[in-house]
C-alpha cells in the first residue's frame, strides 16, 4: 500500500517536472467559441492587430498578425538581411552605420511605439541593442529601419520606454556599469546611466547617473517621471558582492527637474553629453526601496501606480506615482517578472518559476482585500515578458494577451539541440483567462508591442514618388565619368533591366543608380550581382545608388531577387568585365552613351579607344 502511494506520488512529481502541460491543455471548447475559432482568420481576411516581437539575438523585429499568430515579416535592424536587401553592401548607409557603431549584429529586447496623447500614433518603433549599446528606429510607414544611434557613456542598453504622453524622449537604461571616471587604470566605483534620447533627431540630450545596474524602464503617463528598476545597489562587480543588501530600488527620475539642471549647466560633459549625478544635483532622482533584484516596472493605464515585479520575491510592489510611496506589496506567485493591464482594472503578472500568468485586481490589492487574485493560467513554459494589447497605453483593449516564453520543451517537433522558443496567445476578455494558441518564432521572443491594424495599415506606404535622383525610362545610360569610374543609370520594370548589358574594365569602380519605375504596389524588384556581395531591393518609385569594384574579368549576370512576374526568371542582364590589359574594344551600349574616355595607366594595347 505504502509502495503504491509512493508510486502515485512519484508519478505526480514527474508530471509536475515536465511542466504543467496536463493541466494547461484542457477545454479548447469552453465558452461560446472554440479557441480555434478565436484565432482563425479566414484566407483573405485581415488580422485586427499588428504585433511587433523583438527578435533577440536575431537583431530584428518580427511582425505577427493577431489573433491569427501568422508571421507577416521580419524587420532587420542590427543585422544585414539579404532577403530584404538590407545593409548587405558597403554602399548601404545602414551598413556603414552598423559597422561604425559596434557591429553587424545586435540583441534586441524591448520594442516601443511612438505615442500622441497617450495612445500609439503609428509613426515609429524603437528597439534597443543590448550588446552594442544602441537604439534603432523603424519607420512604420515603410517598415524599414531609418536610424541607428550609438549611445555614448553607456554599455548594455537594456530597458527602454517612450516618455508619455507625446514621446518627448526615448529613455534607454544602461545595464552594464562602468567606472564613473571613465578610466580603467585606477577605476572609480562603477555606475550606469539612463539616457534621454530625442526621438526625432535621434540624439542623446542628457544622461542621469545611477549607482547600480539599471534594468527595465517605464514612464509616468503625465511625462513627469522615468521609472527604472535598479539592482546591485551594492555596486559589486561579482555576483556575491551584488547580493549583500536586503533591498534594491525603483529609481524615479524627475524629468522636468533634470531638464532644468541641464539648462543650468550642472551636468558634467562627457563625449558631448551632459551627465547629471543625483549625488551632486539633489532632487532629480528618488530611490524607492523594493525587494532585492526587481525586474519589470510597469505603470497602470490610469497613471496612478507604478509596480515593480519582485523576481526573487513572490510580490509586486505597488508605488503611488504622485507620492512615490509604496502603497501595497501583494503576493502573486513565484518569480514575478512583468505586469500588464486590461481595461477593467486588472493586472496580469508573468510568473517565471510557476510558469503561470496570474490575473489580479489592482484596487483590491491596494485596499488589502484578501480576494485580489482573480485567476491563474498555466504557461508552457517559464514565461518572461507578457503584453496585453494596449497594456502600455492609457487605453488597453482588454482582449488578448501574449505570453513570451523562455522554454517550450515538448510543445514542438525537435529541431536539433535548440528547442523552438514560443509565444502563447491568451484570451483575456472574460473573467477567466483562456489559452488560444501557441506559435514558435526564430530566436528569440523577448517582448512585444501591439498596434491596432486600422491605425497603422492606412499609413503604410507601398508606392513611392520618384525623387530627383530617379532615372526615368528612356534616360538610362552607361557613362565613363573618370579614368577608372563608370556610372550605370539603370531602370527596372517587369521584366527587364535597361540596360540589359554593359562592359567595364578590371580596376573600374562601377556606380549603379537604380530606379524601379513601376507604379503599382507590391511590384518590388531586386538587383543581385553575383560575386560582388550585392543585393538590394527596390519598391516601386525607389532609387538606390551603390558603388562596387568591377572585380575579376568575367561575365556577371545581375538578376531580380524579388518574384515579379511570369518572366521573373528572365529578368536579368550582364556586366562584362574586360581584363585590365585587354585589347578588346569596349562597345557602346547605346550610340549616344558610351564608356569611352582616356584610361590612365593602361597599356597602349589596352582597351582605351
Ligand atoms: Cu523583378
XYZ file of C-alpha atoms and ligand atoms in Angstrom:
610
model
C 0.000 0.000 0.000
C 2.725 2.313 1.052
C 4.632 1.457 -2.149
C 1.581 2.220 -4.296
C 1.118 5.600 -2.629
C 4.772 6.381 -3.181
C 4.463 5.397 -6.844
C 1.456 7.699 -7.283
C 3.327 10.498 -5.556
C 6.331 9.911 -7.843
C 4.063 9.949 -10.908
C 2.607 13.251 -9.744
C 6.064 14.702 -9.266
C 7.065 13.533 -12.738
C 4.013 15.237 -14.224
C 4.941 18.435 -12.391
C 8.531 18.112 -13.553
C 7.678 18.024 -17.256
C 5.791 21.233 -16.738
C 2.083 21.680 -16.304
C 1.037 20.544 -19.704
C -1.667 18.157 -18.491
C -3.374 20.971 -16.629
C -2.908 23.659 -19.246
C -4.127 21.947 -22.396
C -7.727 21.183 -21.465
C -11.025 22.538 -22.641
C -10.365 24.129 -26.002
C -14.167 24.116 -26.326
C -15.110 26.021 -23.180
C -17.014 29.256 -23.757
C -19.144 30.229 -26.721
C -16.463 29.873 -29.373
C -13.660 27.362 -29.534
C -10.083 28.514 -29.125
C -9.525 27.593 -32.784
C -12.387 29.858 -33.853
C -10.956 32.729 -31.803
C -7.657 32.641 -33.713
C -8.984 31.617 -37.123
C -8.662 34.396 -39.659
C -10.002 33.084 -42.939
C -7.896 33.356 -46.113
C -8.366 36.858 -47.474
C -9.394 38.312 -44.097
C -7.063 40.529 -42.122
C -5.879 40.470 -38.535
C -7.100 43.003 -36.009
C -3.646 43.845 -34.651
C -0.034 44.030 -35.670
C 2.259 42.611 -33.002
C 5.932 43.609 -33.075
C 8.056 40.942 -31.399
C 11.661 41.586 -30.504
C 13.958 39.216 -32.331
C 16.507 38.922 -29.513
C 19.821 37.710 -30.882
C 18.368 37.799 -34.413
C 18.886 41.572 -34.147
C 15.493 42.217 -35.692
C 11.759 42.597 -35.070
C 9.162 40.043 -36.162
C 5.762 41.327 -37.269
C 2.907 38.984 -36.388
C -0.820 39.297 -37.059
C -3.048 38.902 -34.004
C -5.165 36.887 -33.400
C -4.068 34.601 -36.263
C -0.449 34.367 -34.992
C 0.716 34.471 -38.638
C 4.219 35.841 -39.133
C 3.891 38.723 -41.611
C 7.534 39.685 -41.980
C 10.830 40.390 -40.284
C 12.244 43.898 -39.990
C 16.041 43.688 -39.912
C 17.561 46.353 -37.683
C 21.007 45.480 -36.368
C 21.860 42.671 -38.798
C 22.127 42.682 -42.602
C 19.417 40.633 -44.338
C 19.949 39.729 -47.957
C 16.284 38.731 -48.178
C 15.282 42.372 -47.815
C 18.378 43.852 -49.435
C 19.114 45.427 -46.047
C 22.633 46.587 -45.180
C 24.116 43.868 -47.399
C 26.517 46.093 -49.277
C 29.073 48.701 -48.221
C 27.171 51.298 -50.211
C 24.115 50.946 -47.959
C 24.222 53.742 -45.360
C 22.663 51.430 -42.742
C 25.573 49.033 -43.128
C 28.055 51.858 -42.672
C 26.171 52.998 -39.539
C 26.118 49.483 -38.117
C 29.806 48.941 -38.793
C 30.695 52.307 -37.244
C 28.585 51.808 -34.111
C 29.532 48.369 -32.886
C 28.954 45.665 -35.438
C 26.695 43.902 -37.908
C 24.649 42.142 -35.246
C 22.530 43.059 -32.280
C 20.447 41.787 -29.385
C 17.000 43.380 -29.459
C 14.816 43.205 -26.373
C 12.198 45.903 -25.945
C 10.147 47.420 -28.775
C 8.316 50.672 -28.014
C 5.944 52.676 -30.213
C 5.560 56.419 -30.647
C 2.627 57.950 -28.771
C 0.434 61.006 -29.158
C -1.930 61.869 -26.296
C -1.044 58.591 -24.612
C -2.026 56.315 -27.494
C 0.013 54.962 -30.386
C 0.176 57.176 -33.469
C 1.835 54.623 -35.798
C 4.873 56.730 -36.727
C 7.884 54.948 -35.266
C 9.072 51.896 -33.415
C 12.286 51.957 -31.385
C 14.197 48.983 -30.077
C 17.378 48.540 -28.064
C 20.524 46.653 -28.963
C 21.708 45.447 -25.585
C 25.007 44.135 -26.857
C 26.383 47.219 -28.549
C 24.623 49.999 -26.610
C 22.461 51.179 -29.493
C 18.957 52.313 -30.245
C 17.366 51.526 -33.619
C 14.393 53.327 -35.117
C 11.925 51.843 -37.613
C 9.619 53.982 -39.743
C 6.223 52.336 -39.602
C 5.102 53.810 -42.929
C 7.755 51.683 -44.647
C 8.574 49.037 -42.001
C 12.223 49.942 -42.571
C 14.994 50.865 -40.184
C 15.872 54.511 -40.737
C 18.305 55.341 -37.909
C 20.854 53.662 -35.690
C 22.103 55.572 -32.628
C 25.175 54.619 -30.624
C 24.598 55.853 -27.090
C 27.715 57.398 -25.550
C 28.779 56.648 -21.963
C 26.506 53.603 -21.763
C 27.007 49.854 -22.059
C 24.284 47.206 -22.138
C 21.323 49.244 -23.461
C 18.504 47.282 -21.845
C 15.132 48.667 -20.742
C 13.701 51.395 -22.956
C 10.460 53.373 -22.796
C 8.768 56.235 -24.612
C 8.063 59.212 -22.363
C 4.274 59.617 -22.325
C 2.029 61.119 -23.429
C 3.708 62.542 -26.584
C 7.035 60.678 -26.835
C 9.178 63.560 -25.609
C 12.129 61.215 -25.142
C 13.057 57.591 -25.515
C 14.579 56.503 -22.227
C 17.421 53.983 -22.536
C 18.795 52.203 -19.460
C 22.426 51.159 -19.244
C 22.628 47.811 -17.521
C 26.386 47.178 -17.540
C 28.047 49.559 -15.109
C 31.240 51.393 -15.998
C 33.951 53.149 -13.966
C 32.461 56.517 -13.042
C 35.592 58.422 -14.085
C 35.684 56.631 -17.435
C 39.155 55.239 -16.702
C 40.381 51.703 -16.218
C 43.832 52.494 -14.833
C 42.575 53.418 -11.356
C 38.893 52.661 -11.622
C 36.431 54.653 -9.604
C 33.206 52.972 -8.399
C 31.164 51.507 -11.231
C 27.909 53.261 -12.149
C 25.445 53.251 -15.044
C 23.420 55.913 -16.815
C 19.871 56.434 -18.012
C 19.991 58.184 -21.405
C 17.247 60.547 -22.610
C 17.088 60.450 -26.425
C 15.375 62.990 -28.681
C 13.093 60.699 -30.707
C 13.045 62.843 -33.872
C 16.712 63.849 -34.076
C 17.901 60.524 -32.618
C 20.483 62.183 -30.386
C 21.091 61.909 -26.652
C 20.044 65.119 -24.846
C 21.308 64.195 -21.361
C 22.060 61.274 -19.075
C 21.486 60.613 -15.375
C 23.959 58.576 -13.369
C 22.655 55.722 -11.228
C 24.776 53.817 -8.695
C 23.688 50.306 -9.679
C 22.591 48.226 -12.656
C 19.627 49.788 -14.415
C 17.172 47.230 -15.717
C 13.640 47.772 -17.100
C 12.028 51.169 -17.861
C 8.587 52.753 -17.969
C 7.363 56.332 -17.618
C 4.509 58.050 -15.816
C 1.553 58.885 -18.048
C 1.998 62.645 -17.428
C 5.650 62.734 -18.535
C 6.927 63.625 -15.046
C 8.935 60.516 -14.149
C 11.097 57.928 -15.821
C 10.955 54.800 -13.674
C 13.618 52.103 -13.732
C 14.254 49.009 -11.712
C 17.793 49.072 -10.307
C 19.672 46.118 -8.841
C 23.139 45.833 -7.365
C 22.882 48.994 -5.265
C 25.990 47.486 -3.630
C 27.881 48.360 -6.855
C 29.514 44.937 -6.646
C 31.431 43.563 -9.606
C 30.849 39.859 -8.924
C 27.561 38.160 -8.145
C 28.374 37.515 -4.469
C 29.119 41.143 -3.780
C 25.889 42.156 -5.569
C 23.726 40.239 -3.090
C 24.590 41.899 0.241
C 21.768 44.393 0.829
C 18.187 43.450 1.773
C 16.589 45.599 -0.879
C 17.264 47.212 -4.251
C 15.227 50.041 -5.744
C 12.941 51.619 -8.263
C 14.591 54.844 -9.453
C 12.188 57.692 -10.253
C 13.944 60.361 -12.332
C 12.127 63.693 -12.225
C 12.326 64.672 -15.910
C 11.473 68.414 -15.586
C 13.937 68.753 -12.679
C 16.657 67.033 -14.711
C 15.965 69.258 -17.735
C 16.271 72.345 -15.506
C 19.594 71.136 -14.081
C 20.925 70.528 -17.614
C 19.792 74.013 -18.681
C 21.669 75.434 -15.677
C 24.827 73.687 -16.851
C 25.037 71.357 -13.861
C 25.953 68.281 -15.858
C 29.476 67.018 -16.418
C 30.056 66.892 -20.185
C 31.428 63.558 -21.383
C 31.582 62.659 -25.067
C 29.456 65.735 -25.721
C 26.625 64.608 -23.439
C 25.724 66.290 -20.115
C 25.678 63.670 -17.335
C 23.794 64.586 -14.156
C 24.868 62.938 -10.911
C 21.999 62.829 -8.359
C 24.618 62.954 -5.589
C 25.569 66.434 -6.800
C 22.165 67.555 -8.078
C 19.709 66.585 -5.335
C 16.060 66.269 -6.250
C 16.418 64.827 -9.729
C 16.110 61.194 -8.625
C 14.288 59.304 -5.855
C 15.264 55.730 -4.996
C 12.291 53.732 -3.706
C 13.423 50.583 -1.838
C 11.849 47.377 -3.178
C 12.678 43.671 -2.675
C 16.082 42.521 -3.950
C 16.743 42.252 -7.705
C 13.431 43.597 -9.012
C 12.800 43.175 -12.723
C 9.783 44.571 -14.609
C 8.439 48.041 -13.911
C 5.014 48.986 -15.284
C 2.729 51.986 -14.904
C -1.039 51.377 -14.701
C -3.148 52.736 -17.597
C -4.690 55.388 -15.312
C -1.187 56.517 -14.343
C -1.858 56.174 -10.589
C 0.604 53.419 -9.791
C 3.919 52.027 -10.897
C 4.620 48.425 -9.996
C 7.903 46.589 -9.694
C 7.866 42.821 -10.099
C 9.798 41.004 -7.379
C 11.609 38.270 -9.392
C 13.267 36.820 -6.270
C 10.338 37.895 -4.070
C 6.833 36.479 -4.730
C 5.433 40.013 -4.598
C 4.678 43.008 -6.765
C 5.487 46.353 -5.125
C 2.817 48.973 -5.893
C 4.058 52.576 -5.720
C 1.905 55.711 -5.872
C 3.224 57.786 -8.820
C 2.410 61.108 -7.113
C 3.856 60.474 -3.625
C 6.443 57.843 -4.706
C 5.387 55.885 -1.581
C 4.747 52.138 -1.515
C 1.018 51.515 -1.057
C 0.884 47.699 -1.220
C 3.047 44.646 -1.830
C 0.678 41.820 -2.763
C 1.912 38.236 -3.134
C 1.208 36.930 -6.622
C 3.313 33.761 -7.038
C 6.871 32.597 -7.681
C 9.194 34.553 -9.931
C 7.094 37.605 -10.887
C 8.814 39.317 -13.832
C 6.495 41.710 -15.699
C 2.983 43.120 -15.397
C 0.471 44.277 -17.989
C -3.112 45.517 -17.805
C -6.607 45.247 -19.217
C -9.251 47.999 -19.437
C -11.126 46.807 -16.339
C -8.659 47.469 -13.521
C -6.883 44.117 -13.671
C -3.174 43.429 -13.744
C -1.574 40.347 -15.287
C 1.821 39.297 -13.965
C 4.158 36.741 -15.512
C 5.477 34.142 -13.047
C 8.720 32.685 -14.360
C 9.121 29.933 -11.749
C 5.452 28.982 -11.512
C 5.124 29.072 -15.350
C 1.875 30.976 -14.980
C 0.135 34.231 -15.723
C -1.715 35.485 -12.654
C -4.595 37.931 -13.050
C -5.227 40.188 -10.085
C -7.304 43.243 -9.264
C -5.218 46.355 -8.620
C -7.674 48.261 -6.405
C -8.416 45.210 -4.265
C -4.676 44.663 -3.763
C -4.148 48.324 -2.858
C -7.009 48.164 -0.336
C -5.671 44.934 1.151
C -8.738 42.880 0.217
C -7.956 39.157 0.526
C -9.600 38.187 -2.788
C -7.407 40.267 -5.137
C -6.270 37.179 -7.109
C -8.803 36.675 -9.935
C -7.378 33.795 -11.989
C -4.261 31.858 -12.958
C -3.362 30.122 -16.226
C -0.502 27.710 -16.903
C 2.172 28.646 -19.456
C 4.442 26.266 -21.399
C 6.993 27.159 -20.016
C 8.925 29.707 -17.970
C 7.303 32.873 -19.186
C 9.410 36.041 -19.393
C 7.636 39.100 -20.719
C 3.925 39.331 -21.297
C 1.913 42.039 -23.023
C -1.798 42.679 -23.223
C -2.923 44.573 -26.314
C -2.625 48.283 -25.462
C -1.462 47.397 -21.935
C 1.276 50.029 -22.038
C -1.074 52.835 -23.089
C -3.817 54.776 -21.323
C -6.420 52.740 -23.229
C -5.841 48.963 -23.142
C -8.091 46.861 -25.351
C -8.561 44.061 -22.814
C -8.957 41.278 -25.361
C -5.665 39.429 -25.980
C -2.502 38.828 -24.030
C 0.724 37.401 -25.408
C 2.935 35.293 -23.147
C 6.570 35.254 -24.326
C 8.084 32.038 -23.109
C 11.702 31.178 -22.493
C 11.296 27.427 -22.903
C 8.917 25.337 -24.975
C 10.340 21.816 -24.389
C 7.638 19.369 -25.502
C 5.496 21.783 -27.494
C 7.024 21.281 -30.962
C 8.972 18.779 -33.037
C 12.635 18.692 -32.069
C 14.861 20.762 -34.374
C 18.340 19.989 -33.114
C 19.795 20.804 -29.744
C 17.891 24.092 -29.549
C 14.142 23.780 -28.954
C 11.976 26.424 -30.661
C 11.075 29.330 -28.446
C 7.436 30.224 -28.327
C 4.625 32.595 -27.606
C 1.170 31.762 -26.332
C -1.887 33.841 -27.119
C -4.406 34.119 -24.288
C -7.979 35.393 -24.375
C -8.400 37.884 -21.502
C -11.827 39.226 -22.489
C -13.622 37.204 -19.811
C -13.244 36.774 -16.072
C -11.236 33.578 -16.653
C -8.259 33.579 -18.994
C -8.310 31.112 -21.857
C -5.368 29.619 -23.770
C -5.913 30.107 -27.511
C -2.774 29.195 -29.422
C 0.960 28.840 -29.329
C 3.405 29.602 -32.113
C 7.181 29.464 -32.419
C 9.315 32.236 -33.907
C 13.011 32.338 -34.733
C 15.184 33.342 -31.789
C 14.350 34.925 -29.557
C 10.915 36.078 -28.440
C 11.514 38.554 -25.671
C 8.963 41.325 -25.559
C 6.176 42.569 -27.812
C 4.054 45.596 -28.515
C 0.795 45.814 -30.456
C -0.963 48.390 -32.580
C -4.442 48.166 -33.983
C -4.300 47.476 -37.722
C -6.823 50.208 -38.554
C -4.444 52.837 -37.082
C -1.358 51.642 -38.906
C -2.415 49.927 -42.148
C -3.705 53.113 -43.893
C -0.351 54.817 -43.201
C 1.809 52.128 -44.758
C 3.442 53.385 -47.965
C 3.735 50.920 -50.817
C 4.376 53.071 -53.887
C 6.831 55.966 -53.720
C 7.044 59.214 -55.668
C 10.353 59.151 -57.574
C 12.852 61.603 -56.100
C 15.127 63.991 -58.038
C 17.781 61.266 -58.207
C 15.416 58.866 -60.010
C 16.214 57.626 -63.506
C 13.234 57.929 -65.842
C 12.503 55.362 -68.532
C 14.430 56.438 -71.645
C 17.099 58.251 -69.586
C 19.249 55.206 -68.964
C 22.956 55.488 -69.706
C 26.378 53.969 -69.190
C 28.940 56.748 -68.925
C 32.626 56.773 -68.093
C 32.935 59.560 -65.550
C 36.655 59.168 -64.843
C 39.695 57.104 -65.769
C 38.502 54.243 -63.588
C 34.907 55.230 -62.914
C 31.769 54.203 -64.734
C 28.228 55.226 -63.837
C 25.364 52.978 -64.882
C 21.969 54.652 -64.778
C 19.507 51.794 -64.897
C 15.759 51.330 -64.716
C 13.851 48.205 -63.880
C 10.338 47.201 -64.729
C 8.576 43.913 -65.497
C 10.520 42.029 -66.657
C 13.738 43.681 -67.756
C 16.643 45.843 -66.741
C 17.635 48.699 -69.024
C 20.476 48.414 -69.948
C 20.482 44.638 -70.052
C 24.236 44.554 -70.675
C 27.252 46.827 -70.414
C 31.018 46.481 -70.324
C 33.634 47.831 -67.975
C 37.280 47.103 -67.292
C 39.015 45.396 -64.464
C 40.002 48.102 -61.961
C 36.924 50.214 -62.642
C 34.635 51.450 -59.885
C 31.098 50.972 -61.111
C 28.345 53.137 -59.657
C 24.819 51.864 -60.169
C 21.996 54.346 -59.979
C 18.970 52.059 -59.969
C 15.339 53.125 -60.236
C 12.332 50.871 -60.040
C 9.975 52.680 -62.434
C 6.933 50.569 -61.529
C 3.891 52.471 -60.286
C 1.792 49.729 -58.713
C 2.074 48.271 -55.232
C 3.952 45.100 -54.386
C 5.963 45.316 -57.608
C 9.351 45.180 -55.949
C 12.422 44.307 -57.983
C 15.720 43.151 -56.620
C 19.176 43.688 -58.069
C 21.623 40.968 -57.162
C 25.137 40.904 -58.639
C 26.945 37.583 -58.162
C 30.376 37.632 -56.518
C 30.061 41.326 -55.644
C 28.319 40.958 -52.252
C 25.454 42.987 -53.612
C 21.708 42.524 -53.321
C 19.296 45.409 -52.997
C 15.515 45.520 -53.120
C 13.664 48.453 -54.643
C 9.982 49.183 -54.042
C 8.067 50.997 -56.818
C 9.479 54.512 -57.292
C 12.642 53.863 -55.253
C 16.141 54.786 -56.380
C 19.284 53.347 -54.814
C 22.869 54.279 -55.634
C 25.560 51.721 -54.972
C 29.208 51.549 -55.976
C 31.157 48.314 -56.447
C 34.548 47.322 -57.717
C 34.240 45.762 -61.169
C 36.059 42.722 -59.820
C 37.798 39.991 -61.739
C 37.383 39.742 -65.516
C 34.306 37.770 -66.423
C 30.629 37.854 -67.192
C 28.343 38.604 -64.242
C 24.596 38.153 -64.573
C 22.620 40.601 -62.477
C 19.142 39.301 -61.790
C 15.922 40.025 -59.973
C 15.657 38.501 -56.492
C 12.041 39.508 -55.768
C 9.494 37.476 -57.681
C 7.721 39.880 -60.004
C 6.087 38.208 -62.992
C 5.874 35.146 -65.206
C 9.150 36.319 -66.783
C 10.805 36.961 -63.401
C 13.425 34.329 -64.070
C 14.271 36.019 -67.368
C 14.711 39.412 -65.670
C 18.470 39.622 -65.845
C 21.385 41.265 -67.591
C 25.166 41.081 -67.972
C 28.040 43.093 -66.628
C 31.079 42.166 -68.753
C 34.387 42.937 -67.094
C 37.243 43.116 -69.598
C 40.761 42.341 -68.381
C 42.788 45.396 -67.404
C 45.203 44.906 -70.337
C 42.661 43.582 -72.800
C 42.891 44.937 -76.329
C 39.252 44.124 -76.925
C 37.347 47.280 -77.674
C 34.511 48.009 -75.304
C 31.462 48.611 -77.450
C 28.991 51.364 -76.812
C 25.895 50.285 -75.034
C 23.965 52.913 -76.942
C 25.384 55.104 -79.658
C 24.890 58.274 -77.662
C 26.028 56.879 -74.331
C 29.299 55.107 -74.031
C 32.125 54.063 -71.857
C 34.753 55.793 -73.976
C 37.350 58.007 -72.441
C 41.009 58.036 -71.575
C 42.094 55.258 -69.284
C 45.250 56.158 -67.451
C 47.873 53.543 -66.745
C 46.514 51.132 -69.321
C 48.988 49.667 -71.860
C 48.701 51.010 -75.383
C 47.360 47.687 -76.493
C 44.699 48.106 -73.852
C 41.072 48.793 -74.159
C 41.200 52.576 -74.359
C 39.838 53.650 -77.669
Cu 11.629 41.601 -60.908
